XYZ file of C-alpha atoms in Angstrom:
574
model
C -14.154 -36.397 -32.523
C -12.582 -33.862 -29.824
C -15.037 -32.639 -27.333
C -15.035 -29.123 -25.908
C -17.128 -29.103 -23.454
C -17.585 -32.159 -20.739
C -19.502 -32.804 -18.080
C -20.303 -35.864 -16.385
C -22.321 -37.590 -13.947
C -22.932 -40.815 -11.870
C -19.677 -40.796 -9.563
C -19.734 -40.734 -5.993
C -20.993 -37.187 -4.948
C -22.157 -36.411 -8.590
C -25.030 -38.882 -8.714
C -27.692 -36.571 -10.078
C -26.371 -33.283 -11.279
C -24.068 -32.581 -13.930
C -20.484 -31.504 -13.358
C -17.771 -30.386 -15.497
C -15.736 -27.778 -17.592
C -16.958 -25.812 -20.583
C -13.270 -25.610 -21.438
C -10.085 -25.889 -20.097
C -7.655 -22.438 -19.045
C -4.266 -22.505 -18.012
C -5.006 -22.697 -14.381
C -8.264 -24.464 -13.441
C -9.515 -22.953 -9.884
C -11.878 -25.441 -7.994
C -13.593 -23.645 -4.696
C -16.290 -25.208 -2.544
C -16.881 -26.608 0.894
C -15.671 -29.389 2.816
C -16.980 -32.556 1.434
C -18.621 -30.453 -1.472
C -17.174 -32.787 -4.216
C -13.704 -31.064 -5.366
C -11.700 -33.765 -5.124
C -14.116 -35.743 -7.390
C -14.084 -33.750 -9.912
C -10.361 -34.059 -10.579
C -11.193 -37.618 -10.935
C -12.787 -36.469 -14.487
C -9.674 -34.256 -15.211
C -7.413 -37.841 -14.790
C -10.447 -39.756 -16.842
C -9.731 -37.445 -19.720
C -6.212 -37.183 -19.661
C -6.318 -41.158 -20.167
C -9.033 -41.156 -22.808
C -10.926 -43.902 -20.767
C -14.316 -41.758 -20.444
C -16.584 -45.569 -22.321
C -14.323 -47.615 -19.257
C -15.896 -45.292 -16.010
C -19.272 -46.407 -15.999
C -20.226 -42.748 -16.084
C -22.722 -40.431 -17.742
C -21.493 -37.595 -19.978
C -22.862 -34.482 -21.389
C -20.726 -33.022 -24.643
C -20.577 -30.086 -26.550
C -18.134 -29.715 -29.753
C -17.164 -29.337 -33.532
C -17.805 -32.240 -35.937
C -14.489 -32.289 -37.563
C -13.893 -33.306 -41.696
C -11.662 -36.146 -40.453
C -13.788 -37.634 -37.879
C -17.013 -37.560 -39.916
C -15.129 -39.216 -42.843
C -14.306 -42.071 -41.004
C -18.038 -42.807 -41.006
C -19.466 -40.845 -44.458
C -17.165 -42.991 -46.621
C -16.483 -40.892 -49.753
C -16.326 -44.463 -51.471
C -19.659 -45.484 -50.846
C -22.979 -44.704 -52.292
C -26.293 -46.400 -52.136
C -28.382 -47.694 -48.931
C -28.725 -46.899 -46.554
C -28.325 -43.025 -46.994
C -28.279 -42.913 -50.849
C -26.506 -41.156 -53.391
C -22.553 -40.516 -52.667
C -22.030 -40.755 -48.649
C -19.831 -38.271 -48.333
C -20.642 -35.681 -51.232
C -24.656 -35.650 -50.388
C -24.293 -36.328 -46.734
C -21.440 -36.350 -44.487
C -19.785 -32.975 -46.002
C -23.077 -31.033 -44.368
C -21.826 -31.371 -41.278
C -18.709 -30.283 -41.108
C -17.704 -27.540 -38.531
C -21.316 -27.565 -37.150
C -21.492 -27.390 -33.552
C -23.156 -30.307 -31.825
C -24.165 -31.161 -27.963
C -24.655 -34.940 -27.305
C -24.754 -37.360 -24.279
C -23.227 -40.621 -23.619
C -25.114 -43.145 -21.181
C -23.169 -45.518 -18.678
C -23.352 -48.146 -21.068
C -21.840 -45.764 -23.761
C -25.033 -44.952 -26.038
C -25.470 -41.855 -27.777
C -28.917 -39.757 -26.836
C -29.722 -36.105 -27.114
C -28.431 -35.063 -30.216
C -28.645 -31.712 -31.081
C -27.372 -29.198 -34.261
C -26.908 -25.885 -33.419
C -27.541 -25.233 -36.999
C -30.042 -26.988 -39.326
C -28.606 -30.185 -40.966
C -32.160 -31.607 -41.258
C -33.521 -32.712 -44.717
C -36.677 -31.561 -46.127
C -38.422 -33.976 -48.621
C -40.839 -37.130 -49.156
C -37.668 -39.512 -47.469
C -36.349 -37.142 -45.240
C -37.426 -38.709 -41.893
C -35.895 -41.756 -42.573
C -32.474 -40.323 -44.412
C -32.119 -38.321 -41.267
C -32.674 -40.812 -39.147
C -29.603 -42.607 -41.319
C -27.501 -39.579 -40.766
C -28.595 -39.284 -37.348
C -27.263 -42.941 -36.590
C -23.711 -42.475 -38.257
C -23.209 -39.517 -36.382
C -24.059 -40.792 -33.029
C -21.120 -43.225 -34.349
C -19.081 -40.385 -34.940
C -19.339 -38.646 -31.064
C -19.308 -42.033 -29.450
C -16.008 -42.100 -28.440
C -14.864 -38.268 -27.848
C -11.544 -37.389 -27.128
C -10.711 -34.122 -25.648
C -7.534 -31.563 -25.804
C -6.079 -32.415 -21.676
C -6.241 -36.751 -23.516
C -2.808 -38.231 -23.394
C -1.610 -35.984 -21.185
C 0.248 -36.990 -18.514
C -1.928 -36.517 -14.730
C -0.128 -35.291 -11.867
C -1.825 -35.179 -7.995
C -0.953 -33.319 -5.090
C -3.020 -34.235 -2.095
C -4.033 -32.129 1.119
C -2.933 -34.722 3.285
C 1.188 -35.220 1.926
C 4.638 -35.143 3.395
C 8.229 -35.632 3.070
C 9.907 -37.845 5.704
C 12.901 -39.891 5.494
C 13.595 -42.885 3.164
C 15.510 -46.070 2.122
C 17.407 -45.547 -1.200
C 15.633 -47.333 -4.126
C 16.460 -47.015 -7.369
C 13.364 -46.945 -8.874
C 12.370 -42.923 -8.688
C 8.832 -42.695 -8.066
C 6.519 -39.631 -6.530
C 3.686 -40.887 -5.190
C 0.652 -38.633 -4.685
C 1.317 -37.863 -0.698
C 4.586 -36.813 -1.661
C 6.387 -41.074 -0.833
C 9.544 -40.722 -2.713
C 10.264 -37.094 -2.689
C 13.336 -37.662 -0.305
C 14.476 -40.733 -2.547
C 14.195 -38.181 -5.574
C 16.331 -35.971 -4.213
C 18.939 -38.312 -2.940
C 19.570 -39.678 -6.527
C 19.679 -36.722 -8.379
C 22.397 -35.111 -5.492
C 24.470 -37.919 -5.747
C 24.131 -40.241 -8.571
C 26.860 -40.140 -11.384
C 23.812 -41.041 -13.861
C 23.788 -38.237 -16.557
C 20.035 -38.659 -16.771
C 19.814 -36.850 -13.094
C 21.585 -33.939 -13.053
C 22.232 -32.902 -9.994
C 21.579 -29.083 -11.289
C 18.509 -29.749 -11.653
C 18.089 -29.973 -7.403
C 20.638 -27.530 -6.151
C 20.143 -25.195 -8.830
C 17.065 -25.001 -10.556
C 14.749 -26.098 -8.251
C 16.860 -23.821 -5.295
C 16.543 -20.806 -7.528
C 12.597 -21.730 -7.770
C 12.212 -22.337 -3.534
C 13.682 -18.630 -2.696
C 11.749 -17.314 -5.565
C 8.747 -18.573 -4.290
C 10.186 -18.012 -0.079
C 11.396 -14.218 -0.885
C 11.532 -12.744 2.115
C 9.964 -15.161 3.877
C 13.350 -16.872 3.920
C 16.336 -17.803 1.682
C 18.688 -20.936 1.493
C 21.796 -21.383 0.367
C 21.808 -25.189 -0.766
C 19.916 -28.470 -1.141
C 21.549 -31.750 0.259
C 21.143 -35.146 1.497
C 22.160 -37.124 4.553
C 22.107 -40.939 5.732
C 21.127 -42.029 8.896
C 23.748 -43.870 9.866
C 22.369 -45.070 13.285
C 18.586 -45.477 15.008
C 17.420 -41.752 15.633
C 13.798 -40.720 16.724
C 14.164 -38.866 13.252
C 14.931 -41.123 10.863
C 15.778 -45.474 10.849
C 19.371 -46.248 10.240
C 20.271 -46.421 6.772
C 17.163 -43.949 5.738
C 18.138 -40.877 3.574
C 16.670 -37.436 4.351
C 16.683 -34.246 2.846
C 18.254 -30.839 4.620
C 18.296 -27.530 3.700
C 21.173 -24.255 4.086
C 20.247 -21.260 5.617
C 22.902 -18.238 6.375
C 24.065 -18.522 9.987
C 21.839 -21.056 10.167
C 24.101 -24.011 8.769
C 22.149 -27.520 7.266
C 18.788 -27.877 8.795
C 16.780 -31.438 8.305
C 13.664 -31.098 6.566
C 11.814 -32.970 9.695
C 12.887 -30.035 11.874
C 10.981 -27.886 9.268
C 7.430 -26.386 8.869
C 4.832 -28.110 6.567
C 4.616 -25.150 4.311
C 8.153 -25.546 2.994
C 7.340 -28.820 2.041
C 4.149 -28.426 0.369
C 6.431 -25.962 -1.945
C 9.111 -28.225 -2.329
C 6.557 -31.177 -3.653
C 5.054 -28.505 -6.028
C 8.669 -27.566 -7.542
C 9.223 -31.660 -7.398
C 6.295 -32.144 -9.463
C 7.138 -29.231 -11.819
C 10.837 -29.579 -12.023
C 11.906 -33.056 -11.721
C 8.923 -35.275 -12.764
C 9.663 -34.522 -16.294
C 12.777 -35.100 -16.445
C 12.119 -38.449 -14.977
C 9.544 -39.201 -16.986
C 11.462 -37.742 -20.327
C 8.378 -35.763 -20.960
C 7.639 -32.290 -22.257
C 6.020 -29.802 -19.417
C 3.341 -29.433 -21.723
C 2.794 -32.731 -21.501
C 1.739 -32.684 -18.123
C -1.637 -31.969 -15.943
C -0.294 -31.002 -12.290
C -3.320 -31.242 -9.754
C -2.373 -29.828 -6.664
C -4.963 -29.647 -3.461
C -5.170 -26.835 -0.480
C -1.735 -25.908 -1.347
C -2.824 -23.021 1.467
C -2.447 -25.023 4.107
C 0.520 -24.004 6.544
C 1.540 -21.289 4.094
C 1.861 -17.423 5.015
C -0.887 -15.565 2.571
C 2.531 -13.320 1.034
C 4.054 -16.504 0.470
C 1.190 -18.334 -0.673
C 0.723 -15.353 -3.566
C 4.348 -15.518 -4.827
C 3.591 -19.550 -5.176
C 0.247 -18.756 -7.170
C 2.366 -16.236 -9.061
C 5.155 -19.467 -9.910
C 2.946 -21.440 -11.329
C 0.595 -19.241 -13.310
C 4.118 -18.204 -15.250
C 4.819 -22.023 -15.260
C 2.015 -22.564 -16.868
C 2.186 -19.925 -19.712
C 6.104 -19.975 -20.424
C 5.430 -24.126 -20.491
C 2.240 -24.779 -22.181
C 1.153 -27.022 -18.872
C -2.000 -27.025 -17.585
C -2.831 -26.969 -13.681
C -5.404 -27.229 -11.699
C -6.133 -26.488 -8.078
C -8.552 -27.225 -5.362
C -8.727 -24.812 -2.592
C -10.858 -22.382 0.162
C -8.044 -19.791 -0.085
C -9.984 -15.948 -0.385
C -5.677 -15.569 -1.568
C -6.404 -17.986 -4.695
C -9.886 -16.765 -5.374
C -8.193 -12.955 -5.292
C -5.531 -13.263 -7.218
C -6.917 -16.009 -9.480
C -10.593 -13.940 -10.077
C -8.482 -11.021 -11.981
C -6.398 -13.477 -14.249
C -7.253 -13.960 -17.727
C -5.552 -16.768 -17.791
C -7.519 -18.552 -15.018
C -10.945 -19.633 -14.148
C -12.879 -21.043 -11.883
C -15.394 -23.662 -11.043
C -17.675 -23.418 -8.101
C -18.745 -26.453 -6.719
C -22.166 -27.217 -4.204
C -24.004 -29.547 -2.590
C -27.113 -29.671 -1.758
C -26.994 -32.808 0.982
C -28.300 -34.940 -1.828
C -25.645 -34.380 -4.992
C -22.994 -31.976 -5.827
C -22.861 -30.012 -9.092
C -20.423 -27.377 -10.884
C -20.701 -23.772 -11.901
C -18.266 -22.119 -13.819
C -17.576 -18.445 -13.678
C -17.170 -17.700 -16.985
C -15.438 -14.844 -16.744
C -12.463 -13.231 -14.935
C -13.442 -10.273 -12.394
C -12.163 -7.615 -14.527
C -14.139 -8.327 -17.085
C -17.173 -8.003 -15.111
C -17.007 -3.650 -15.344
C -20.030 -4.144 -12.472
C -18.296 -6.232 -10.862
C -15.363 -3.934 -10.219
C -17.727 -1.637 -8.240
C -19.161 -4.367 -6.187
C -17.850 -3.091 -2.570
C -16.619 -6.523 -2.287
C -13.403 -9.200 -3.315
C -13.701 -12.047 -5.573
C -13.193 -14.325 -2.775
C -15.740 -12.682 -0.786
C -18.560 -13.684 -3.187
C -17.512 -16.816 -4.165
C -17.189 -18.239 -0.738
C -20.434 -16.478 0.415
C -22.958 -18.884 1.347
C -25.161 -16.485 -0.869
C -25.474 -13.141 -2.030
C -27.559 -10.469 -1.695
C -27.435 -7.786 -4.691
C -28.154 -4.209 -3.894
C -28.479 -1.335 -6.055
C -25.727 0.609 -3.733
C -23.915 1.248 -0.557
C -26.895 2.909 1.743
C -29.292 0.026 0.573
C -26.691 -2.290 2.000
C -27.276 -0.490 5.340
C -30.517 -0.628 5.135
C -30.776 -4.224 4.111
C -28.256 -5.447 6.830
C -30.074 -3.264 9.740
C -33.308 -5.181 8.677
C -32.038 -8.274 8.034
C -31.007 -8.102 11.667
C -34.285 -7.182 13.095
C -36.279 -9.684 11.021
C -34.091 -12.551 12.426
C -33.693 -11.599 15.807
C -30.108 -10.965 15.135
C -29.647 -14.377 14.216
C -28.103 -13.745 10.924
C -25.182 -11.214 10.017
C -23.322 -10.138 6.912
C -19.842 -11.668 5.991
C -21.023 -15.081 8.253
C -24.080 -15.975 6.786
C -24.277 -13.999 3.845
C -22.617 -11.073 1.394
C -24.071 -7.905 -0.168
C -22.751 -7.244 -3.390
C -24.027 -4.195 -5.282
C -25.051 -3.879 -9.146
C -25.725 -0.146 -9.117
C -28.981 0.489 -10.695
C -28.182 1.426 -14.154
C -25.983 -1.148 -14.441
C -28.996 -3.573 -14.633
C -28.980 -3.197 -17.898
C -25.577 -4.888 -18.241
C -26.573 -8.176 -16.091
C -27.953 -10.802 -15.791
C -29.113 -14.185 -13.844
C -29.239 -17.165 -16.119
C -28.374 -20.839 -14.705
C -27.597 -21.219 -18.248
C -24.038 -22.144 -19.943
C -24.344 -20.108 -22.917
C -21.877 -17.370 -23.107
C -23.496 -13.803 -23.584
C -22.664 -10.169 -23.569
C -24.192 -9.350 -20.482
C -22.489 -10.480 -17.399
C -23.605 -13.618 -15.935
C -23.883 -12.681 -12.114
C -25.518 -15.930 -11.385
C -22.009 -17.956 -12.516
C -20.958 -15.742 -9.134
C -23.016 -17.619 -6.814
C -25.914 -19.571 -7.372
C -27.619 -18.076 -3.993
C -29.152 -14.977 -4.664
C -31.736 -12.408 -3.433
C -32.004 -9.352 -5.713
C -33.484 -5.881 -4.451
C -34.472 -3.817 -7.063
C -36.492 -0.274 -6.467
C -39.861 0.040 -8.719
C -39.496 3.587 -9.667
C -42.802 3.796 -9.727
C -44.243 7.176 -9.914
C -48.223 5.889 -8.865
C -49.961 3.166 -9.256
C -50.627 2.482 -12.727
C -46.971 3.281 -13.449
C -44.906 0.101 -15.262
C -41.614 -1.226 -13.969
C -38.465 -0.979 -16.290
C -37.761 -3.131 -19.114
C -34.365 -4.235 -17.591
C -36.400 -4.416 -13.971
C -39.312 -6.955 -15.813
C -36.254 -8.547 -17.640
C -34.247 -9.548 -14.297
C -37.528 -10.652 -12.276
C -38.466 -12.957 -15.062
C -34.652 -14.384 -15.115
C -34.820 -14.791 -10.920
C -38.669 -16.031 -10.647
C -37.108 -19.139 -12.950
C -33.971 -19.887 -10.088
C -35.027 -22.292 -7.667
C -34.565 -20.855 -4.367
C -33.718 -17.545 -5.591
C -35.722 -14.210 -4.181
C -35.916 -10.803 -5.960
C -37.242 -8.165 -4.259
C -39.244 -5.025 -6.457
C -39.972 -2.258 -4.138
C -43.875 -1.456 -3.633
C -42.969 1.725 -2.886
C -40.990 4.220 -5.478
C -37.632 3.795 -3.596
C -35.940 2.034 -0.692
C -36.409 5.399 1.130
C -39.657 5.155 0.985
C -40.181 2.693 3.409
C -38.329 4.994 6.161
C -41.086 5.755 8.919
C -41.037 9.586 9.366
C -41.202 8.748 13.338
C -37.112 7.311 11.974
C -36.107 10.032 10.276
C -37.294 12.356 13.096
C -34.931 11.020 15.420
C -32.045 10.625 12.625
C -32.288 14.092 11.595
C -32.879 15.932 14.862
C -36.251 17.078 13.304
C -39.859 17.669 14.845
C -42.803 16.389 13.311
C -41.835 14.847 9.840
C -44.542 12.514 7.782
C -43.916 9.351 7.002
C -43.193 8.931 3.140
C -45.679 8.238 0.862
C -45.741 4.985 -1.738
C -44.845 7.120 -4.828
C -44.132 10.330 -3.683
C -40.256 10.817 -5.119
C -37.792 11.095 -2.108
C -35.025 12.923 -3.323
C -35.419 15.800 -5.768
C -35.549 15.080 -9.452
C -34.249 17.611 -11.997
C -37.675 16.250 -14.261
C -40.180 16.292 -11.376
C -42.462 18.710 -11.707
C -43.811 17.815 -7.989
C -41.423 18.761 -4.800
C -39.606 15.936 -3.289
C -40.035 14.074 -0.270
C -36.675 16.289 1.104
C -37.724 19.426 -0.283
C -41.416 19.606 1.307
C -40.657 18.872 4.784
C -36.897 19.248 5.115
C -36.478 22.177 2.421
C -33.527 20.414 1.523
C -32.580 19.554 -2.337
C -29.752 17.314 -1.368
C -28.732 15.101 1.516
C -26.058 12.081 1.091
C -27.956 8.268 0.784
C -25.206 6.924 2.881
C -25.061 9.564 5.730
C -29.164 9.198 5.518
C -28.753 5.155 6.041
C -26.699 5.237 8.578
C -28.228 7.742 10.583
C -31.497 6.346 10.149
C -30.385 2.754 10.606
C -29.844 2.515 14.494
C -33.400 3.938 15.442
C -35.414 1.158 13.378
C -37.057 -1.392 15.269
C -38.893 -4.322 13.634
C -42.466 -3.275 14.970
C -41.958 0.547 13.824
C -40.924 -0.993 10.169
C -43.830 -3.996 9.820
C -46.401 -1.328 8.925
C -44.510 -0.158 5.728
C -46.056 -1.502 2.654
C -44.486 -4.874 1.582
C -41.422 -4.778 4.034
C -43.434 -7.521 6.771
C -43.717 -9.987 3.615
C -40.428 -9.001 1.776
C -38.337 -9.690 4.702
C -39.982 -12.895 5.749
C -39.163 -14.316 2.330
C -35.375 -13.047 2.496
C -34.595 -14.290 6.072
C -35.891 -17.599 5.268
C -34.199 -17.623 1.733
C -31.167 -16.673 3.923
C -31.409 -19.520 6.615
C -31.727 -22.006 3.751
C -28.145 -21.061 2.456
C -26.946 -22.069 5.607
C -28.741 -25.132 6.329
């Protein structure tokens, strides 16, 4: 029985919360802090690559397909009688195939929690205890799941690797630090062993490095030398690697920067490994951690750009831990990529997937910010548009003494009102048409206008929809304006000095600000400005610099609504 979906919990960081992937893309993108958990979680990626899930001690939550073959194996077409009755297979076991199932495995490998997501119950006299039967051959059944990334061979890159000098071995081993890389190299340059071509180096894997280098610099060859004598770089009779450059002659990789060798690990892993190990490049899972570090953002693209074709064009599958806003930019727009978010809350760390790429998300193209801007945010704040970003920055300052600022301690995003309709905030995993803006970041305040035209007046459907959907996210905020529109809560004393005007009235609750081609009343502009148009975002920021926090705690809700946002605010970055 192949799983789909896996998550797991009970190791190290993930003690409490589950963790995991809801399926598997070419390249696998995991973001999150320091000491957030990443690492970990490639620990699950190597658990089912060797099919050893029942040997970790771990808990697991499943999702797939029971499968004809799998559910013979325990609905014997040969059998009839007790337990279940009649023919096993015929009256029972052929229900269930291609029915979707979830199911979870406890550390000491029991089945719990199983659930159809169709109805494969029967309906008679004997029907608790025949499904009962069923029930017990098919926990059977998803005991032991499998999963596509099992057998697979697992690759790791750590953050904390190297290439130094070495004594020749024969055996041809790269370890996960990158011990063995200069030994690699050695043999395949100079061995007469038709199993290493020495193409392979000073070819291929050349080609690959000024690829990947561009401008950034290009060599000319790939070779080897012995120490030959105790230097401070190298032991006598240690090999290490050097590398041409025009006008430059041979130049030893220990004179070199770190970058180069981060890329020249990745190519080792990519290039040579299979070879060594007389494997297919499909058969592989290459894990590779902060490959950002030491490498020039240009360069740093062309390397993401490497091995998302590598991928493809060789049926591999890769994933990467990082903090690089380069990944999350160039990954969040791939179809061919995703990627997992992972937090911690100071007790236990858990995973959220963002389901989709960026340009799928049409309102997330007109967000005013990058993928990587939102997904490293400590949280988000979503705004209808660009002036009520103003507005909510310039207040968010006031309220916390200018203690907290955009882009540090927080991000506004913006969901453009109509667009409402399109979202939504679910912590959920199910996949719907709407986009999932929670799967973004799990930290969210939401600021919605009422559009209220008087009292009795109700709010939106989509407006009642996404209050409902944030009232149910711990530690989330939303934000319905009391009054009809953000403008509302402008003091008139504010706009006086923003618009070079005498005596203009502060706004009323409902009264509509800007003119409405279905109002019958006049507008907020209109009466006292005799004005039917003035721009939001020239209005915000003129009006923005002459707030003060005891001119604005006097407008309707704004005293109550900003305590709750500041504090939601200082609890993202606690």
């Amino acid at each position: 029985m192949k799983a789909d979906s896996v998550y797991f919990k009970g190791h190290l960081c993930f003690q409490k919360e589950w963790a995991g992937f809801d399926t598997i893309k070419p390249v696998n993108v995991i973001i999150g802090r320091n000491n957030s958990g990443k690492s970990h979680l490639l620990d699950l990626v190597e658990a089912l690559s060797q099919g050893e899930l029942d040997k970790r001690g771990w808990q697991y939550r499943c999702r797939g397909v029971l499968d004809e073959r799998s559910l013979r194996r325990e609905f014997d077409a040969h059998a009839s009688g007790a337990p279940l009755g009649g023919n096993h297979w015929d009256d029972h076991g052929i229900h269930f195939v291609n029915t979707k199932i979830t199911w979870q495995i406890d550390a000491s490998g029991d089945v719990s929690n199983v659930n159809y997501l169709k109805d494969c119950t029967l309906k008679s006299r004997s029907a608790p205890r025949l499904n009962a039967d069923r029930l017990s051959l098919i926990k059977n059944v998803v005991s032991k799941p499998t999963h596509q990334l099992n057998r697979k061979a697992f690759r790791r890159l750590l953050a904390d690797r190297d290439i130094k000098t070495e004594p020749p071995k024969i055996e041809l081993i790269l370890g996960p630090d990158g011990n063995g890389a200069s030994n690699i190299i050695r043999r395949f340059i100079i061995t007469s062993n038709e199993q290493f071509p020495r193409e392979v180096i000073q070819q291929e894997l050349l080609d690959a490095l000024n690829e990947i280098f561009g401008n950034d610099g290009q060599f000319t060859e790939i070779q080897v030398q012995e120490h030959d004598e105790e230097k401070a770089d190298g032991p006598q009779g240690h090999w290490e690697v050097y590398l041409g450059e025009e006008k430059k002659g041979l130049i030893p990789l220990s004179k070199s920067g770190s970058g180069l060798k981060t890329v020249l690990l990745v190519l080792l892993n990519l290039l040579v490994i299979p070879i060594i190990e007389n494997k297919r490049e499909f058969e592989f899972i290459f894990a590779f951690e902060e490959l950002e570090n030491n490498l020039h953002p240009a360069l740093l693209r062309r390397l993401f750009q490497y091995l998302e074709r590598y991928a493809l064009d060789e049926q591999a599958t890769i994933f990467l831990t990082t903090h690089s806003s380069t990944a999350l930019d160039f990954f969040g727009v791939s179809k061919n990529a995703q990627i997992i978010h992972v937090t911690h809350n100071g007790q236990t760390a858990r995973t959220t997937t963002v389901s989709a790429h960026f340009d799928r998300l049409g309102v997330v193209s007109e967000l005013g910010a990058k993928p990587s801007d939102l997904l490293q945010a400590n949280g988000i704040v979503w705004v209808e548009g660009p002036s009520d970003r103003v507005y909510l920055n310039r207040w968010i300052q006031l309220y916390s003494e200018g203690a907290l600022r955009e882009g540090r301690d927080y991000q506004c995003a913006f969901y453009g009102g109509s667009l409402l309709a399109q979202i939504e905030f679910q912590p959920s995993e199910e996949e719907t048409e709407l986009a999932n803006l929670f799967r973004v970041n799990p930290n969210i305040v939401v600021v919605c206008d009422g559009d209220r035209a008087s009292e009795d007046s109700h709010l939106k459907d989509r407006v009642e929809r996404i209050s409902k959907e944030v009232e149910n996210i711990p530690g989330a905020h939303i934000w319905i304006t009391e009054a009809r529109e953000i403008e509302n809560y402008l003091p008139g004393s504010v706009l006086e000095k923003a618009l070079d005007l005498p005596s203009l009235p502060d706004p009323e609750q409902y009264e509509g600000f800007f003119p409405r081609t279905e109002a019958s009343d006049k507008s907020y502009l209109e009466a006292n400005m005799s004005r039917k148009h003035y721009d939001k975002m020239r209005l915000a920021t003129q009006s923005a610099p002459h707030m003060t926090k005891d001119i604005m705690a006097g407008r309707f809700d704004w005293e109550d609504q900003m305590r709750g946002i500041v504090d939601r605010i200082k609890s993202w970055n606690t």
